[in-house]
Tab-separated table of C-alpha atoms in Angstrom:
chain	number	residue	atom	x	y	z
A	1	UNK	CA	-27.070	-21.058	-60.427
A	2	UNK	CA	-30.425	-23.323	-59.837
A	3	UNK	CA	-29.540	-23.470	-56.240
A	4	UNK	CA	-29.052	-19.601	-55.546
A	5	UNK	CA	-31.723	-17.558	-53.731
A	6	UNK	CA	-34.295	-16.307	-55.882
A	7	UNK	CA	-36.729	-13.457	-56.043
A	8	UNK	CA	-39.701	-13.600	-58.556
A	9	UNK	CA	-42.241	-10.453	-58.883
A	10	UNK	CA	-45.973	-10.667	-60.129
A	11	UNK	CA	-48.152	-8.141	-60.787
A	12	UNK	CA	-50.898	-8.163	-58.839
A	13	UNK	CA	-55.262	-8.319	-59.247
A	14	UNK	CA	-57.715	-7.985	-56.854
A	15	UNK	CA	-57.372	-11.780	-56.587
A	16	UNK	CA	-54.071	-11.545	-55.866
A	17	UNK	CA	-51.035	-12.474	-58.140
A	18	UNK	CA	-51.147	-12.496	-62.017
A	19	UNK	CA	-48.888	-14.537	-64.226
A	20	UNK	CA	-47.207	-11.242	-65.428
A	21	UNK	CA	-43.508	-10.970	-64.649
A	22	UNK	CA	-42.004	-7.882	-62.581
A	23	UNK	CA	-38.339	-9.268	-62.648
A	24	UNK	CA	-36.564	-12.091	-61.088
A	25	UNK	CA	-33.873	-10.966	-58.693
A	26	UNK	CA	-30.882	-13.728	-58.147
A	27	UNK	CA	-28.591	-13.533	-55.016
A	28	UNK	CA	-24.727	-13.647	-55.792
A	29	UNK	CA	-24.513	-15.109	-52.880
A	30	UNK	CA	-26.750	-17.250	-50.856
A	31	UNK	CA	-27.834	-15.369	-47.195
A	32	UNK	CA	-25.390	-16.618	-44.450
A	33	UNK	CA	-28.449	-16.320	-42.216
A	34	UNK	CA	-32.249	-16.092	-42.488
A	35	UNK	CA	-34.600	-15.252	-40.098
A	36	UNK	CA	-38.114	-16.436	-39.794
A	37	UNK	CA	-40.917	-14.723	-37.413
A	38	UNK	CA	-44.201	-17.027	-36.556
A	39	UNK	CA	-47.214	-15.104	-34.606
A	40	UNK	CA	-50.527	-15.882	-33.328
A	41	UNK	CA	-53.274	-13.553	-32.381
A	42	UNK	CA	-55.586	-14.576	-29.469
A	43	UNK	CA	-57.757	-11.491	-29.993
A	44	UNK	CA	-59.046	-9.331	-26.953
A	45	UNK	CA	-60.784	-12.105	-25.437
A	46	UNK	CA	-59.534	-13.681	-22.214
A	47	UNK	CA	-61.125	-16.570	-20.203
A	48	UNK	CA	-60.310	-16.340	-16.780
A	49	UNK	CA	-61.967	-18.784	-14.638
A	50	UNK	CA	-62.062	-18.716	-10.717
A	51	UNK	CA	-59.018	-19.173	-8.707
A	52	UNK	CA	-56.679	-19.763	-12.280
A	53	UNK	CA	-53.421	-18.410	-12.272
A	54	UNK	CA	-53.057	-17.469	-16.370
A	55	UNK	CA	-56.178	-16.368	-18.661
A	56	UNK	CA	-57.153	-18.860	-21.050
A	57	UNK	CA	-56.203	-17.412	-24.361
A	58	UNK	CA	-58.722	-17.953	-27.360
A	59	UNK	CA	-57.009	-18.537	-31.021
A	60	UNK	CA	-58.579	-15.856	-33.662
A	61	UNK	CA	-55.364	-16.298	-36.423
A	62	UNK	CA	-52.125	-16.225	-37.198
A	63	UNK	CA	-49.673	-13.236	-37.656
A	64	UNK	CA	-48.240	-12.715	-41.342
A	65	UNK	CA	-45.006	-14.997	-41.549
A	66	UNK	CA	-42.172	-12.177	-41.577
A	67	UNK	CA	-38.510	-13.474	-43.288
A	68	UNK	CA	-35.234	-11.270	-43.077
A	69	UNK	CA	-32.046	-11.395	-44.494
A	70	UNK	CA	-29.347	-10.148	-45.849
A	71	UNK	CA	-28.094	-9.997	-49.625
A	72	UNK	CA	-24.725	-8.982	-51.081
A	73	UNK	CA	-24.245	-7.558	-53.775
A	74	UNK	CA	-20.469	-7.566	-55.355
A	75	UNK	CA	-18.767	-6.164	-58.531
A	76	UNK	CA	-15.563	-6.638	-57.682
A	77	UNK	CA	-14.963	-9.567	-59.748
A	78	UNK	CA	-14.390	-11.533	-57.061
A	79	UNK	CA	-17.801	-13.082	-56.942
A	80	UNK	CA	-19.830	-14.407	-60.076
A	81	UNK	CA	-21.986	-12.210	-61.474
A	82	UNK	CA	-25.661	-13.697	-62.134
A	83	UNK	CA	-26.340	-11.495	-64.795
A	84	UNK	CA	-23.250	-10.754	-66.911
A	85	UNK	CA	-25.422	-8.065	-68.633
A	86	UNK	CA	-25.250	-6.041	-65.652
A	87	UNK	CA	-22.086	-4.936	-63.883
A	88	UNK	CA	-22.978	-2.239	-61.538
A	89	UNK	CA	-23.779	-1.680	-58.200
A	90	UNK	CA	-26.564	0.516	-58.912
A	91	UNK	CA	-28.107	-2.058	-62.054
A	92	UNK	CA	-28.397	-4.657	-59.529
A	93	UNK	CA	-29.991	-2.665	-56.815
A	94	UNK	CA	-32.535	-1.603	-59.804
A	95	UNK	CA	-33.395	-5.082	-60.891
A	96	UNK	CA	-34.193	-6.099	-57.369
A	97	UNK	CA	-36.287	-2.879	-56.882
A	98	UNK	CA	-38.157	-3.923	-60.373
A	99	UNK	CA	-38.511	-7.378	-58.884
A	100	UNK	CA	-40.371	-6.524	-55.476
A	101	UNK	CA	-40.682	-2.834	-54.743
A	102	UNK	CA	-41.540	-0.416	-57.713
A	103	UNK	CA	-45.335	0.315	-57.835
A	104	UNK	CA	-47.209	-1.180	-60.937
A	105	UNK	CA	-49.319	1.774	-62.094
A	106	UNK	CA	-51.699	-0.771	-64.275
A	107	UNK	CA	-52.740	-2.774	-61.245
A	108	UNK	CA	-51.961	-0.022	-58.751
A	109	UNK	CA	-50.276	-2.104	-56.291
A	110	UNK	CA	-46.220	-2.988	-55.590
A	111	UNK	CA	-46.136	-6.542	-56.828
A	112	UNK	CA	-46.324	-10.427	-54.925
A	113	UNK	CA	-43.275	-11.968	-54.693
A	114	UNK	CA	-42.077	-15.586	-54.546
A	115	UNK	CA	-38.618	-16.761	-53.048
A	116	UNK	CA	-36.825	-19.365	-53.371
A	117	UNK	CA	-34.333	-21.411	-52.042
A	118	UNK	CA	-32.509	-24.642	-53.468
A	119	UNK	CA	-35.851	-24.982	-55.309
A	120	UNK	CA	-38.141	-24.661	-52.126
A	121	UNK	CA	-40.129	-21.881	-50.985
A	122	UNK	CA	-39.384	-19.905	-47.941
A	123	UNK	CA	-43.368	-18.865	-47.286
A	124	UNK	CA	-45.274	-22.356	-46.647
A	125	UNK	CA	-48.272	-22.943	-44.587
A	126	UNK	CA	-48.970	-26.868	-43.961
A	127	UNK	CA	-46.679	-27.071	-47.135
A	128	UNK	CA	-48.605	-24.782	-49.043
A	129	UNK	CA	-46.653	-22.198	-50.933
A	130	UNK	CA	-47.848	-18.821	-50.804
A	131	UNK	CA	-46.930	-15.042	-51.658
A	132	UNK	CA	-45.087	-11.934	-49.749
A	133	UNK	CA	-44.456	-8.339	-50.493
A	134	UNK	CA	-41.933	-6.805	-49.520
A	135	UNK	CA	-41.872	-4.842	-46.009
A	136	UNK	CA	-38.738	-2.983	-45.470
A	137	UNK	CA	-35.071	-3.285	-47.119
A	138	UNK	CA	-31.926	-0.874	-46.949
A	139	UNK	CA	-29.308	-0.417	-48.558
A	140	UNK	CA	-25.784	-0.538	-47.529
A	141	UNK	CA	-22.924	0.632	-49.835
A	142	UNK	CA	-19.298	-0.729	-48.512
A	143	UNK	CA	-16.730	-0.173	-51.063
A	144	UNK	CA	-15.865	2.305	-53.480
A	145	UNK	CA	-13.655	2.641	-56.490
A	146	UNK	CA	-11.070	5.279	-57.006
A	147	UNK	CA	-13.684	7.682	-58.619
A	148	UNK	CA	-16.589	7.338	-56.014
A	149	UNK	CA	-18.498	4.245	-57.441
A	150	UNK	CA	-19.813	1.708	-55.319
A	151	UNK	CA	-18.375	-1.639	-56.061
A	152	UNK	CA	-20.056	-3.659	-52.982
A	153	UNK	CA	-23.379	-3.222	-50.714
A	154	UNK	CA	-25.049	-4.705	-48.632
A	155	UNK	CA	-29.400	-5.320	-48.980
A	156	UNK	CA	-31.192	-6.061	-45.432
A	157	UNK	CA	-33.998	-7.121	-46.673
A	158	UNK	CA	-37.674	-7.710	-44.619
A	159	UNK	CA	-40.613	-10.183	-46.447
A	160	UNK	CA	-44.134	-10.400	-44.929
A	161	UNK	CA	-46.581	-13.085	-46.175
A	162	UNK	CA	-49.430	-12.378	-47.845
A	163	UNK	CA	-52.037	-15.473	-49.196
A	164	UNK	CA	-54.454	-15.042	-51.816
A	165	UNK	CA	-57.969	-15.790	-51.224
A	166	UNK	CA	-57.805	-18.403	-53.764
A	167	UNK	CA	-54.726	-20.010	-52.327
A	168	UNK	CA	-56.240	-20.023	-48.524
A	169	UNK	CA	-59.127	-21.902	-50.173
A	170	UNK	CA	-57.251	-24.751	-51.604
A	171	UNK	CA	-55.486	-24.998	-48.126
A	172	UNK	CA	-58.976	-25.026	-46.508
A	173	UNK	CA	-60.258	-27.490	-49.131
A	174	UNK	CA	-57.833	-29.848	-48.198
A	175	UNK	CA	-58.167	-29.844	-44.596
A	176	UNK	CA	-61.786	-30.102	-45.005
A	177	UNK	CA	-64.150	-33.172	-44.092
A	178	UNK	CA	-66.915	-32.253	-46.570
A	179	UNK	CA	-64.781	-32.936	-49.324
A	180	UNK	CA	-63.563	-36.149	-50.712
A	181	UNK	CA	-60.042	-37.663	-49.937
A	182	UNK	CA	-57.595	-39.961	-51.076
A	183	UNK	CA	-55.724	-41.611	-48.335
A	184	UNK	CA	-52.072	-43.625	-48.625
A	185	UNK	CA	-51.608	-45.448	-45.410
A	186	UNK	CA	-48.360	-45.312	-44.006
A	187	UNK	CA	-46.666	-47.562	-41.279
A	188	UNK	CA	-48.649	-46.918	-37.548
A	189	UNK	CA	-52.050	-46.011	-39.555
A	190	UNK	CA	-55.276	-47.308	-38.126
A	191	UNK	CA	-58.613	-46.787	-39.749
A	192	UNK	CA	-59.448	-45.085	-36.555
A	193	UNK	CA	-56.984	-42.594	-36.065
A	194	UNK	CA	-57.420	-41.641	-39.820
A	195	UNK	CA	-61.211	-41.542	-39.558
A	196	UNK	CA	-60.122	-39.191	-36.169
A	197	UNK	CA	-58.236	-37.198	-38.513
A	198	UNK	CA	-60.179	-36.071	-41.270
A	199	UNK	CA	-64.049	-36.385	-40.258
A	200	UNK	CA	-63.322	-35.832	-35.663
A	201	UNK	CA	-64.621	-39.121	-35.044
A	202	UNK	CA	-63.445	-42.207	-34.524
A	203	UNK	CA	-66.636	-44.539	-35.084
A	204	UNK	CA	-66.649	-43.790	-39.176
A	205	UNK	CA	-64.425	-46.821	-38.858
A	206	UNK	CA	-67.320	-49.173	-40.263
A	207	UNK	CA	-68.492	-47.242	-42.826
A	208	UNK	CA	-65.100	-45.879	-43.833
A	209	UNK	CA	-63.946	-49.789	-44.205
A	210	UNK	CA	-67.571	-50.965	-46.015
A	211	UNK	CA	-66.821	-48.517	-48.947
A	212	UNK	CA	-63.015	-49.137	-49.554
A	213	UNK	CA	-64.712	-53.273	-49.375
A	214	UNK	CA	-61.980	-53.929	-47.006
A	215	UNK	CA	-62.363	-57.501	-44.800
A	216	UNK	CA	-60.426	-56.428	-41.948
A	217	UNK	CA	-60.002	-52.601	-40.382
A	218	UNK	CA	-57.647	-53.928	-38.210
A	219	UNK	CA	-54.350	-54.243	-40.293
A	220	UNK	CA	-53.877	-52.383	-43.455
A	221	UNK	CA	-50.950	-52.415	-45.432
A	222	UNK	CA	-48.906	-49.595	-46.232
A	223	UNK	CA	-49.779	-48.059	-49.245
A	224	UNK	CA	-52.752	-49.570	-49.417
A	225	UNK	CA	-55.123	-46.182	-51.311
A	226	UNK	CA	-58.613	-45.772	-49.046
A	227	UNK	CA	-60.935	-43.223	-50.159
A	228	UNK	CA	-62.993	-40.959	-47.620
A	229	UNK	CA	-65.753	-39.764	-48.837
A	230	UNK	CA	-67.574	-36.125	-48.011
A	231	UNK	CA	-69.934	-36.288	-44.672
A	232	UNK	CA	-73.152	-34.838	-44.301
């Protein structure tokens, strides 16, 4: 089931995430639907210059990404079971609890969670993968057997992003124009616009062109490597 919906716990250090497994929870079934919330905070600040109709709002972050949705969970027989080992209800509520919710007394936290889907994460910044925790979930129970035991529920379940302070670094070290890169140029590149890109100015074009020994800035091939170095 490589392409089912996947939750994977870590304990957690005042880093952030450990390599220690809480549990991997596996969805029976993929979500039919999955929501994803995007904010940004413009602080308390607002610009409002004379005669303007709307206050200039000044960026100070973005909002936690927030992901919903909704997992079944079925013992009927009806749907596989990703665990053959357990055949309750209940187990399978317990596994995902293990996974994402139950409090790890060593680290004194709930742990980080990763999810995945077809292989890909669901929490990306700028293709970055990062963490969540869990924020909310509830639990549904739909069907019953003759004796009162639930043979189908229902999880509606509520992620928030969290990122590391050593995973926000990377992201920052790669956006960064005191740090070296390594450039592939693709079809519609100019030495220019990349020199725009990574360092805010245009007119590195020379120097930028002297160090990859190029004889023309004007056409590049694609694919053609060029290396920008840190500025001062």
């Amino acid at each position: 089931m490589a392409d089912q919906l996947k939750i994977e716990g870590y304990e957690a250090d005042k880093s952030g995430p450990t390599g220690t497994s809480t549990g991997t929870f596996t969805a029976q079934i993929n979500p039919a639907s999955i929501s994803v919330k995007f904010g940004i905070n413009y602080g308390n600040d607002e610009k409002t210059i004379d005669g303007s109709v709307i206050p200039q709002k000044k960026y100070s972050g973005c909002e936690s990404q927030i992901v919903s949705f909704e997992l079944i969970i079925d013992v009927t027989g009806v749907v596989p079971m990703p665990d053959l080992q357990i055949t309750t209800v209940d187990a399978q509520v317990e596994k995902f609890k293990k996974a994402c919710y139950y409090f790890v007394g060593s680290q004194h936290e709930i742990p980080y969670v990763k999810i995945f889907l077809n292989g890909e994460s669901l929490f990306k910044y700028n293709n970055q993968p990062y963490h969540c925790r869990i924020q909310s979930f509830d639990v549904t129970y739909t069907l019953f057997s003759p004796e009162g035991k639930p043979l189908r529920a229902k999880l509606n379940t509520s992620f928030v992003g969290t990122m590391d302070p050593e995973t926000e670094a990377k992201l920052k070290d790669k956006q960064s124009p005191d740090l070296t890169h390594m450039i592939t140029v693709k079809a519609g590149d100019t030495l220019p616009i990349l020199c725009r890109k990574i360092y805010g100015d245009r007119q590195m074009f020379h120097e930028i062109a002297r160090i990859n020994n190029l004889v023309s800035f004007r056409h590049i091939e694609p694919g053609t490597k060029l290396i920008f170095p840190p500025i001062k």
